[in-house]
Short mmCIF file of C-alpha atoms in Angstrom, two decimals:
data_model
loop_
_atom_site.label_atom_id
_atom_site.label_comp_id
_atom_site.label_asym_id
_atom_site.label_seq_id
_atom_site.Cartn_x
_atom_site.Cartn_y
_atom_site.Cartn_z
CA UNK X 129 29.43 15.61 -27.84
CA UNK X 130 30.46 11.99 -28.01
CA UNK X 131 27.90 9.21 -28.13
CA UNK X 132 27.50 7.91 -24.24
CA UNK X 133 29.00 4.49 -23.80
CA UNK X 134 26.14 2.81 -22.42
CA UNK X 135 23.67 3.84 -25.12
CA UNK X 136 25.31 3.71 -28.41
CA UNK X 137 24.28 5.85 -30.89
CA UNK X 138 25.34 4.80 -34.80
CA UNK X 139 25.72 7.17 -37.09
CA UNK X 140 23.05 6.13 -39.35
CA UNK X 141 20.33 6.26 -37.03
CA UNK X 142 21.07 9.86 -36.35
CA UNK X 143 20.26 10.43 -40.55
CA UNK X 144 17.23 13.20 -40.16
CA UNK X 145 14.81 13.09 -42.90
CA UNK X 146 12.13 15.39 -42.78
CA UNK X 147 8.40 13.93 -43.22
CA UNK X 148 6.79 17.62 -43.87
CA UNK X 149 8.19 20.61 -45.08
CA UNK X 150 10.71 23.04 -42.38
CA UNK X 151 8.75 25.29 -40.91
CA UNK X 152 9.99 28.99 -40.75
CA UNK X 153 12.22 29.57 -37.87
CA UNK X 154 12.68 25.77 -36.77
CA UNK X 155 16.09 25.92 -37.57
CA UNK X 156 16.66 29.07 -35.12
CA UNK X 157 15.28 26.77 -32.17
CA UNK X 158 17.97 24.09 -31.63
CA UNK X 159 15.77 22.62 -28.87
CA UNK X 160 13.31 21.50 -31.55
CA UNK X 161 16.47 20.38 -33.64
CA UNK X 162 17.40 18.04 -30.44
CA UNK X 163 13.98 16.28 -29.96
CA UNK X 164 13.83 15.62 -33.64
CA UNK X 165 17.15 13.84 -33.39
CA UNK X 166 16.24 12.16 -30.30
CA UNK X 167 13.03 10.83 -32.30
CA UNK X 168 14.97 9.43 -35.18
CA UNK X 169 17.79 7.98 -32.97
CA UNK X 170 15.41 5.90 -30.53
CA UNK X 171 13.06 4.95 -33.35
CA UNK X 172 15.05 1.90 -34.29
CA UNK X 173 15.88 0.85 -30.60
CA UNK X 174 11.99 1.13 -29.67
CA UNK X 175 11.36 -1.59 -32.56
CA UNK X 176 13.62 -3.80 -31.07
CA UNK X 177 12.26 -3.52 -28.11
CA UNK X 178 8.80 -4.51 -29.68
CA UNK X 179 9.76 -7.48 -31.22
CA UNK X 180 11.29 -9.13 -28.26
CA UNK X 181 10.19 -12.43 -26.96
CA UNK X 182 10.35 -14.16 -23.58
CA UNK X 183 12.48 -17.07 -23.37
CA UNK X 184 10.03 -20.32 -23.42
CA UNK X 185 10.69 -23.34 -21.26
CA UNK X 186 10.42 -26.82 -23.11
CA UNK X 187 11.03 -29.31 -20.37
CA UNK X 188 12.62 -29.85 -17.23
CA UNK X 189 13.99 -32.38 -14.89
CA UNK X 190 14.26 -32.67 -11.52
CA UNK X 191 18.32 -33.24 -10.66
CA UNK X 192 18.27 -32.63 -7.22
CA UNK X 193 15.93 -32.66 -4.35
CA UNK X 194 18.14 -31.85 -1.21
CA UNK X 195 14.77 -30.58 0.92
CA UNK X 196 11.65 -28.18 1.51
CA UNK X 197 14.28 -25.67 0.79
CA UNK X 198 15.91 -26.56 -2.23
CA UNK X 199 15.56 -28.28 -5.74
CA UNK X 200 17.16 -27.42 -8.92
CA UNK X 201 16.15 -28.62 -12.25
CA UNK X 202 17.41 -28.53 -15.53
CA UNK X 203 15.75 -27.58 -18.04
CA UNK X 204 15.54 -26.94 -21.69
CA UNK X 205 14.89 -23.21 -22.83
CA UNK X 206 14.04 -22.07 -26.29
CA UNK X 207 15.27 -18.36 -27.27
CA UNK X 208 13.78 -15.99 -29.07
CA UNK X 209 15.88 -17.17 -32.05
CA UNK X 210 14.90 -20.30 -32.33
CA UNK X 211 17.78 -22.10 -30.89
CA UNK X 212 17.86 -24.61 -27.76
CA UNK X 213 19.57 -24.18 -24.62
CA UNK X 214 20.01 -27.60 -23.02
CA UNK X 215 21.90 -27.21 -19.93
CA UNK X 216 19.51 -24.27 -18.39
CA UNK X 217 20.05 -24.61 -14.62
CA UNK X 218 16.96 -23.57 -12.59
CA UNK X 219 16.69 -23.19 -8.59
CA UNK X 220 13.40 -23.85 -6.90
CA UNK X 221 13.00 -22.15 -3.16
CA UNK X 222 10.48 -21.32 -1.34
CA UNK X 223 8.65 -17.65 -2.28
CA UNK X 224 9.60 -15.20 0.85
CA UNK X 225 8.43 -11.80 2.48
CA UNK X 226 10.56 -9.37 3.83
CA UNK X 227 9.65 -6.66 6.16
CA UNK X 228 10.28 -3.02 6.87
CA UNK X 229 8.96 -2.48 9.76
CA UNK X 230 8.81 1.05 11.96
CA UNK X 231 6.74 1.39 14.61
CA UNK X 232 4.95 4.53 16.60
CA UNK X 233 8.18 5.95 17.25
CA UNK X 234 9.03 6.03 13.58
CA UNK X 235 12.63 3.75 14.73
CA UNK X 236 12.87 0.96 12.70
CA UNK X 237 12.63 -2.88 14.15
CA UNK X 238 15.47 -4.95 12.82
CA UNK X 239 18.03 -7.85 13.54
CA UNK X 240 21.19 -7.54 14.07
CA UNK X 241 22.09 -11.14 13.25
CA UNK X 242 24.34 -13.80 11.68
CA UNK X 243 23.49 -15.60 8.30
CA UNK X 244 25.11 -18.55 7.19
CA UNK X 245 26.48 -17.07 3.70
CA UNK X 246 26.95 -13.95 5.58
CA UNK X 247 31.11 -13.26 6.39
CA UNK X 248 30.39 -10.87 9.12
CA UNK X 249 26.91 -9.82 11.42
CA UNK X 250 24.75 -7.64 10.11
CA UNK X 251 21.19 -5.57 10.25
CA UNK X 252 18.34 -7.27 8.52
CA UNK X 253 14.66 -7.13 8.66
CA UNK X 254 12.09 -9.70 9.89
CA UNK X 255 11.06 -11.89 7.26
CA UNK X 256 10.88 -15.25 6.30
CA UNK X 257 9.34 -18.63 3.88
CA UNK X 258 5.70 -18.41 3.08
CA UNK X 259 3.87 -21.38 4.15
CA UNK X 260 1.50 -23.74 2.01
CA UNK X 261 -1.73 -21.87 1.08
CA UNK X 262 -0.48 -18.71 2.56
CA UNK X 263 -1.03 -15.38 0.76
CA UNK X 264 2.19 -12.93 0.88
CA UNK X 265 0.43 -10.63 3.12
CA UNK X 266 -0.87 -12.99 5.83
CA UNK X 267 2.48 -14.41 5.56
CA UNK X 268 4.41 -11.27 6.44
CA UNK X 269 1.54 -10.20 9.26
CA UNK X 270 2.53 -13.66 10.64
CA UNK X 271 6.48 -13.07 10.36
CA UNK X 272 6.75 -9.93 12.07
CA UNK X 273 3.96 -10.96 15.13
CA UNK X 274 6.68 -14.36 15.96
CA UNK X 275 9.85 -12.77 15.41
CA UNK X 276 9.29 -9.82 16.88
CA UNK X 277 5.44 -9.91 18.48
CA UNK X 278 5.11 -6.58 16.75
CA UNK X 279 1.95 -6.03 15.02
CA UNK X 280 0.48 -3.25 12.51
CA UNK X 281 -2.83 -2.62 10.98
CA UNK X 282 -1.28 -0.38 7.89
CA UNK X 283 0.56 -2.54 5.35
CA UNK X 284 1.90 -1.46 2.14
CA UNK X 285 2.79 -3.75 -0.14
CA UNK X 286 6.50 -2.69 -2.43
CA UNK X 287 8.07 -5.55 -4.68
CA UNK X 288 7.19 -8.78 -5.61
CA UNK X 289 10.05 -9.88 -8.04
CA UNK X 290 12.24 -13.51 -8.18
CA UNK X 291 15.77 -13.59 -6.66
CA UNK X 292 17.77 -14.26 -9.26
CA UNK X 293 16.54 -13.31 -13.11
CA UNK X 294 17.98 -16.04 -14.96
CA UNK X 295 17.75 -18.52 -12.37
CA UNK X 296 14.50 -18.34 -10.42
CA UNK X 297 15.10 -19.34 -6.58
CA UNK X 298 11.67 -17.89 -5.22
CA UNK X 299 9.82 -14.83 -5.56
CA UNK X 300 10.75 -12.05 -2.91
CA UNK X 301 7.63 -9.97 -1.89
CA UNK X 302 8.37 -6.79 0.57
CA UNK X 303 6.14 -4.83 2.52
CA UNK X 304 6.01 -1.64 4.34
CA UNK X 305 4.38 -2.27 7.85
CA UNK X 306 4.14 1.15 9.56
CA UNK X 307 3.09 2.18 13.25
CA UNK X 308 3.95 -1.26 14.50
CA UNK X 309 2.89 -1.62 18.28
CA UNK X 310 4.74 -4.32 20.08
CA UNK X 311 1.92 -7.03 21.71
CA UNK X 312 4.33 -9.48 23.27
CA UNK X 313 7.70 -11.24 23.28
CA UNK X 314 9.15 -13.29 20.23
CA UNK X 315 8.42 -16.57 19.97
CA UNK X 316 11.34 -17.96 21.35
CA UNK X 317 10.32 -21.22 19.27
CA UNK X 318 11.46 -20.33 16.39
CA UNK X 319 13.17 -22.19 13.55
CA UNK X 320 15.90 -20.08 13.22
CA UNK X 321 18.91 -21.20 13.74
CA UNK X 322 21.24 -18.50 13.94
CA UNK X 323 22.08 -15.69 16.46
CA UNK X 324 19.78 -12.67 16.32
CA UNK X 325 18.98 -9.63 18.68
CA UNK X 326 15.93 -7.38 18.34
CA UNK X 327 17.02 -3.91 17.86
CA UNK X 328 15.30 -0.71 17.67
CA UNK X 329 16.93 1.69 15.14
CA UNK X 330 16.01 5.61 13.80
CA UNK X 331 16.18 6.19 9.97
CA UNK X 332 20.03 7.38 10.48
CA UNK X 333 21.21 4.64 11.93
CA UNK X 334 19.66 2.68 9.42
CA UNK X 335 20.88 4.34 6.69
CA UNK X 336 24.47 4.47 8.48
CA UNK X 337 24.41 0.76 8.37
CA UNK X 338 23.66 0.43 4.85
CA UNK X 339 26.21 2.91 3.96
CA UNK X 340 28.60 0.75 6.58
CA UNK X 341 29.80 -1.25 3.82
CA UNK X 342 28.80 -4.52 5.48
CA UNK X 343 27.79 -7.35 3.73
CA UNK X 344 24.06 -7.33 3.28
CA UNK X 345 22.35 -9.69 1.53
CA UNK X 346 20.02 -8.05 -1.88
CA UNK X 347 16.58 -8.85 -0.53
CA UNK X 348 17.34 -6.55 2.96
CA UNK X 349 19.09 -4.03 0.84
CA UNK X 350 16.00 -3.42 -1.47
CA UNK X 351 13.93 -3.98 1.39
CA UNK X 352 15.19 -1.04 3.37
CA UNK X 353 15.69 1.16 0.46
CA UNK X 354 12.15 0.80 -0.95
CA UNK X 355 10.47 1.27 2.64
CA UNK X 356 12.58 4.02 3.64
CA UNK X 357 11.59 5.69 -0.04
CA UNK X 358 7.76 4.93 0.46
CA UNK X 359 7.51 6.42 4.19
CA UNK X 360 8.96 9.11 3.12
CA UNK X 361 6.82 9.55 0.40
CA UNK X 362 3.60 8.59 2.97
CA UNK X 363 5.25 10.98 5.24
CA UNK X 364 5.39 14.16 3.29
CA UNK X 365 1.53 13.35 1.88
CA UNK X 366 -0.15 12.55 4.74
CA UNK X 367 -0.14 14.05 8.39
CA UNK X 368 -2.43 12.31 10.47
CA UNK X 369 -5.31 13.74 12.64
CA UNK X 370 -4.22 13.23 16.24
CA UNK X 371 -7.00 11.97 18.38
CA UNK X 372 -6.55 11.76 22.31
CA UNK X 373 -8.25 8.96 24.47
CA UNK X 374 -8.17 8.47 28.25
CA UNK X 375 -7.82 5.14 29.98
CA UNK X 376 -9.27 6.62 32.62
CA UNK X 377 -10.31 4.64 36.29
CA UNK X 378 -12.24 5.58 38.94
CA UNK X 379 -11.47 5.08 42.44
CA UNK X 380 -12.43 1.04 42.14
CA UNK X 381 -10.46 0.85 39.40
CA UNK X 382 -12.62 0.68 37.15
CA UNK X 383 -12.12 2.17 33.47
CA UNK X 384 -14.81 4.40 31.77
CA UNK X 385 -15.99 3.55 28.24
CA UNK X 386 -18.72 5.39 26.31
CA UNK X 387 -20.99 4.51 22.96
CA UNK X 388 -20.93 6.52 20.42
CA UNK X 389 -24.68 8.39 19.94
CA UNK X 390 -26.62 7.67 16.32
CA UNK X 391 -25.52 10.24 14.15
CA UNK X 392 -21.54 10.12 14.70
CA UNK X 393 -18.63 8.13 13.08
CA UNK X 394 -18.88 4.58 13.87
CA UNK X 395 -22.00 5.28 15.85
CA UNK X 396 -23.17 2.61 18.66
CA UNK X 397 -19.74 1.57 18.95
CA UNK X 398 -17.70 1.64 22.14
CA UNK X 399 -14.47 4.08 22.44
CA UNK X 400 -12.06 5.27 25.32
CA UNK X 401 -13.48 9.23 25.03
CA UNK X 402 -11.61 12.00 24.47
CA UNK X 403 -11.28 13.83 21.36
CA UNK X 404 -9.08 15.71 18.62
CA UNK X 405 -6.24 18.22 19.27
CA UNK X 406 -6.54 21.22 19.00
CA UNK X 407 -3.85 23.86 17.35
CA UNK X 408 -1.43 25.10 20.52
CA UNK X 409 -2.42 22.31 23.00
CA UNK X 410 -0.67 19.14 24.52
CA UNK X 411 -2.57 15.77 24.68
CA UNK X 412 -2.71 16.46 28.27
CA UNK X 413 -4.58 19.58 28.36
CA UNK X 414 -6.65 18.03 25.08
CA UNK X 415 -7.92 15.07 26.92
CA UNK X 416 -8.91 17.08 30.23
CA UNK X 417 -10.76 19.69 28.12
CA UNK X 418 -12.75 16.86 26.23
CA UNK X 419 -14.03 14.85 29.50
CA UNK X 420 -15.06 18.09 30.95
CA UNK X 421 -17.20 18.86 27.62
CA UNK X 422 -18.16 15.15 27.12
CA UNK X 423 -19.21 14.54 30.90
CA UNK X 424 -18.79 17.34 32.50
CA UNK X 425 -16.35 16.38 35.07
CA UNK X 426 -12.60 16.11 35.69
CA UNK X 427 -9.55 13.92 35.63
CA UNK X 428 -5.99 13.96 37.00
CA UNK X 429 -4.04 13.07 33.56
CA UNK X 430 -1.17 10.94 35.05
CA UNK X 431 0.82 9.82 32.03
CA UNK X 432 1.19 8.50 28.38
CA UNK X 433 -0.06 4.73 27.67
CA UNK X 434 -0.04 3.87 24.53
CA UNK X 435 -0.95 4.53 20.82
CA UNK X 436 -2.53 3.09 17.79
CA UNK X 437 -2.90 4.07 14.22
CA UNK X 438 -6.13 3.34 11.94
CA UNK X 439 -7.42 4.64 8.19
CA UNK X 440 -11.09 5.54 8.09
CA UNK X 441 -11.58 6.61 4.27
CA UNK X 442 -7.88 7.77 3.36
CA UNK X 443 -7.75 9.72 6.50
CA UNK X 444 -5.47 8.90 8.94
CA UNK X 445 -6.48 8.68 12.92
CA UNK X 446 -3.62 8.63 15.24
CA UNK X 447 -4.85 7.21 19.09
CA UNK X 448 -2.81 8.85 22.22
CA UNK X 449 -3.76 7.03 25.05
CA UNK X 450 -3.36 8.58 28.27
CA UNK X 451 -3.83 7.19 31.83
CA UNK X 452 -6.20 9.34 33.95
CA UNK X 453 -7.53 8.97 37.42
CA UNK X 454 -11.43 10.27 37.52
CA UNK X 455 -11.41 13.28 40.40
CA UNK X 456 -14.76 12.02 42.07
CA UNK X 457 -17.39 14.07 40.33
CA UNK X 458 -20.75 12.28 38.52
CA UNK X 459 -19.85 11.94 35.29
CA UNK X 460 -22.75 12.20 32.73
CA UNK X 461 -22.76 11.24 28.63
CA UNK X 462 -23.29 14.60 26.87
CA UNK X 463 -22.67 13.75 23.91
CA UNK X 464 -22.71 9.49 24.46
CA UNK X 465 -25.19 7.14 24.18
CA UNK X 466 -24.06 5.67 27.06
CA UNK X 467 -21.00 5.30 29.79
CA UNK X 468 -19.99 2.39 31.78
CA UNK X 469 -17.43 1.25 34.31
CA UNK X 470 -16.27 -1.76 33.54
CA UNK X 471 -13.26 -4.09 34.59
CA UNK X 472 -10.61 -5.76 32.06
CA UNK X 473 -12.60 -8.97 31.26
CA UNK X 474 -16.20 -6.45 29.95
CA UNK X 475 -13.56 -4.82 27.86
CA UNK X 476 -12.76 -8.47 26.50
CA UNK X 477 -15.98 -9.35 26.18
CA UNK X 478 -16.65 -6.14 24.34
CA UNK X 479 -14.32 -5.78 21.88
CA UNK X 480 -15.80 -6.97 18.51
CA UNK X 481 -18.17 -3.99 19.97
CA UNK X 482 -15.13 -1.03 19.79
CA UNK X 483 -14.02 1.47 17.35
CA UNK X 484 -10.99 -0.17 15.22
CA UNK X 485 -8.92 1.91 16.50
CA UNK X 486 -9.34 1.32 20.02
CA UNK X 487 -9.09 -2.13 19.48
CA UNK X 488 -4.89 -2.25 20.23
CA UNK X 489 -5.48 -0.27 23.40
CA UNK X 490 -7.44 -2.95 24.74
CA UNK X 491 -4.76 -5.72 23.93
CA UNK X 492 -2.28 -3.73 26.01
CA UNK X 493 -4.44 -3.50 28.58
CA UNK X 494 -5.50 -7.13 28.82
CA UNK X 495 -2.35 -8.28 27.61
CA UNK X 496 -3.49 -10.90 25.62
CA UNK X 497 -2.35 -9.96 21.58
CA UNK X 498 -4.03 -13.30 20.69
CA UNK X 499 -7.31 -11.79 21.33
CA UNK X 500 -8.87 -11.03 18.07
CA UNK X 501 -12.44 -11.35 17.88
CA UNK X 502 -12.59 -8.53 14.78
#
């Protein structure tokens, strides 16, 4: 078998000298034979790779300040060897986040858009410079709620590397953002200044794009391909209790809400009821069996609302929200605290006062993603 190209092998470091006597039969098992070669071959490359050292900087200067955007420097680098690289060109940008983004519907929320050094358009994902004082992760939050006014409470951080290895020009970080619910429009004031739709696309279409040939810049390459590789790997780990709530009003349009009694999860907070699904059931039929065992009554289930996603311990609670009308019997807490009817500004009022997860369901309702009083 011929040495492979990209790893030579010379012949001396395949010379096997045994340490300790040949045990009886070794020689019969060639797989032992083949790890003892491996051992001596790699033995010389691993104390290379010990002994290297990182290239050190010994001064710079500033040779261009165009903007905020971009510098470049020169500077002097020493190598491991001793010897002096004058000339050492070095490009200061802003560090960046990128985003892959998928929201309830597991479709992924991109841009097909121009770029500048881009010949032709192209999908890319939200993203963008990190501000002064701003952490990656507030940064990216903040990305993907003005260039899309999608939010998502489950981040998962991927890469944070530099652009360019020999040349710097700002540390990439990328992020997984997963169940993103949409809370408003864009912000139509945005900075950017090229062309860009908002487009909704499944994991095939995504990977058709990538496989499209078109010319996508690095950053959105490895951030789809590391997203789609950790949902995946989310995905096949972790399927998520489904919980069903009803919005549900009563003939003054008023929405019921009930506390939690001591004793349960996230006890004397406030929650939309309803309850988990059970094996064989839709989320219809699970939320009008719950109110009739929670208050003993029943409710016209009229259609889907919303969703929202939270993680209580490592388990993961996925919120239906379905729109009910109340049928006109007394309803009575069971297993609550307490029930009120309240109108949209109590659930304002109220919403520090909510289970996390109910939380999002309230900004839909209101319509106001601003909000936040967590």
């Amino acid at each position: 078998m011929a040495p492979s190209r990209e790893f030579p092998i010379r012949r001396r470091d395949l010379q096997y000298e045994p340490t300790r006597p040949i045990r009886p039969g070794f020689l019969r098992d060639p797989r032992r034979i083949i790890a003892e070669i491996c051992i001596c071959s790699l033995a010389p490359v691993c104390a290379r790779i010990g002994s290297m050292k990182k290239l050190e900087t010994v001064s710079r200067t500033q040779i261009l300040n165009l903007n905020k955007f971009l510098k470049v420097e020169r500077h002097e680098v020493r190598l491991s060897d001793g010897r002096i690289i004058p000339d050492w060109g070095w490009i200061v940008s802003p560090d960046y986040v990128t985003i892959c983004a998928i929201d309830t519907h597991r479709r992924f929320i991109c841009f097909r858009q121009t770029k500048y050094a881009m010949p032709d358009i192209a999908i890319g994902p939200p993203g963008g410079y990190i501000e002064e004082n701003e952490v990656p992760l507030e940064a990216a939050k903040r990305e993907l709620q003005e260039e899309t006014g999608y939010a998502s409470g489950n981040w998962i951080p991927l890469a944070s590397c530099p652009s360019d290895a020999n040349r710097g020009n700002g540390i990439g970080n990328f992020f997984l953002a997963v169940d993103c619910i949409q809370h408003a429009s864009p912000n139509t004031m945005s900075d950017d200044v090229e062309d860009s739709e908002l487009v909704l696309l499944t994991k095939s279409e995504i990977l058709a794009e990538l496989d499209s040939g078109a010319a996508i810049p690095l950053p959105w390459l490895l951030c789809f391909t590391l997203g789609i590789q950790k949902h995946a790997e989310i995905s096949s780990k972790s399927v998520p209790i489904v919980v069903v709530a009803g919005i549900i009003r009563n003939a003054d349009g008023r929405m019921l809400i009930a506390r939690r009694a001591l004793g349960q999860r996230d006890s004397g907070k406030w929650e939309f009821p309803g309850g988990k699904l059970e094996t064989g059931e839709t989320e219809a039929e699970c939320l009008a069996r719950e109110i009739r065992e929670e208050f003993g009554a029943d409710v016209t289930v009229i259609g889907h609302f919303a969703q929202s996603v939270a993680n209580s311990c490592g388990t993961i609670f996925k919120l239906s929200a379905w729109n009910a009308k109340a049928d006109g019997a007394e309803f009575a807490p069971l297993v609550h605290s307490e029930i009120r009817w309240v109108e949209k500004e109590a659930l304002v009022e109220l919403r520090r006062s909510f289970c996390a997860a109910d939380r999002p369901l309230i900004d839909q309702i209101c319509g106001d993603p601003r909000q936040d009083a967590r």
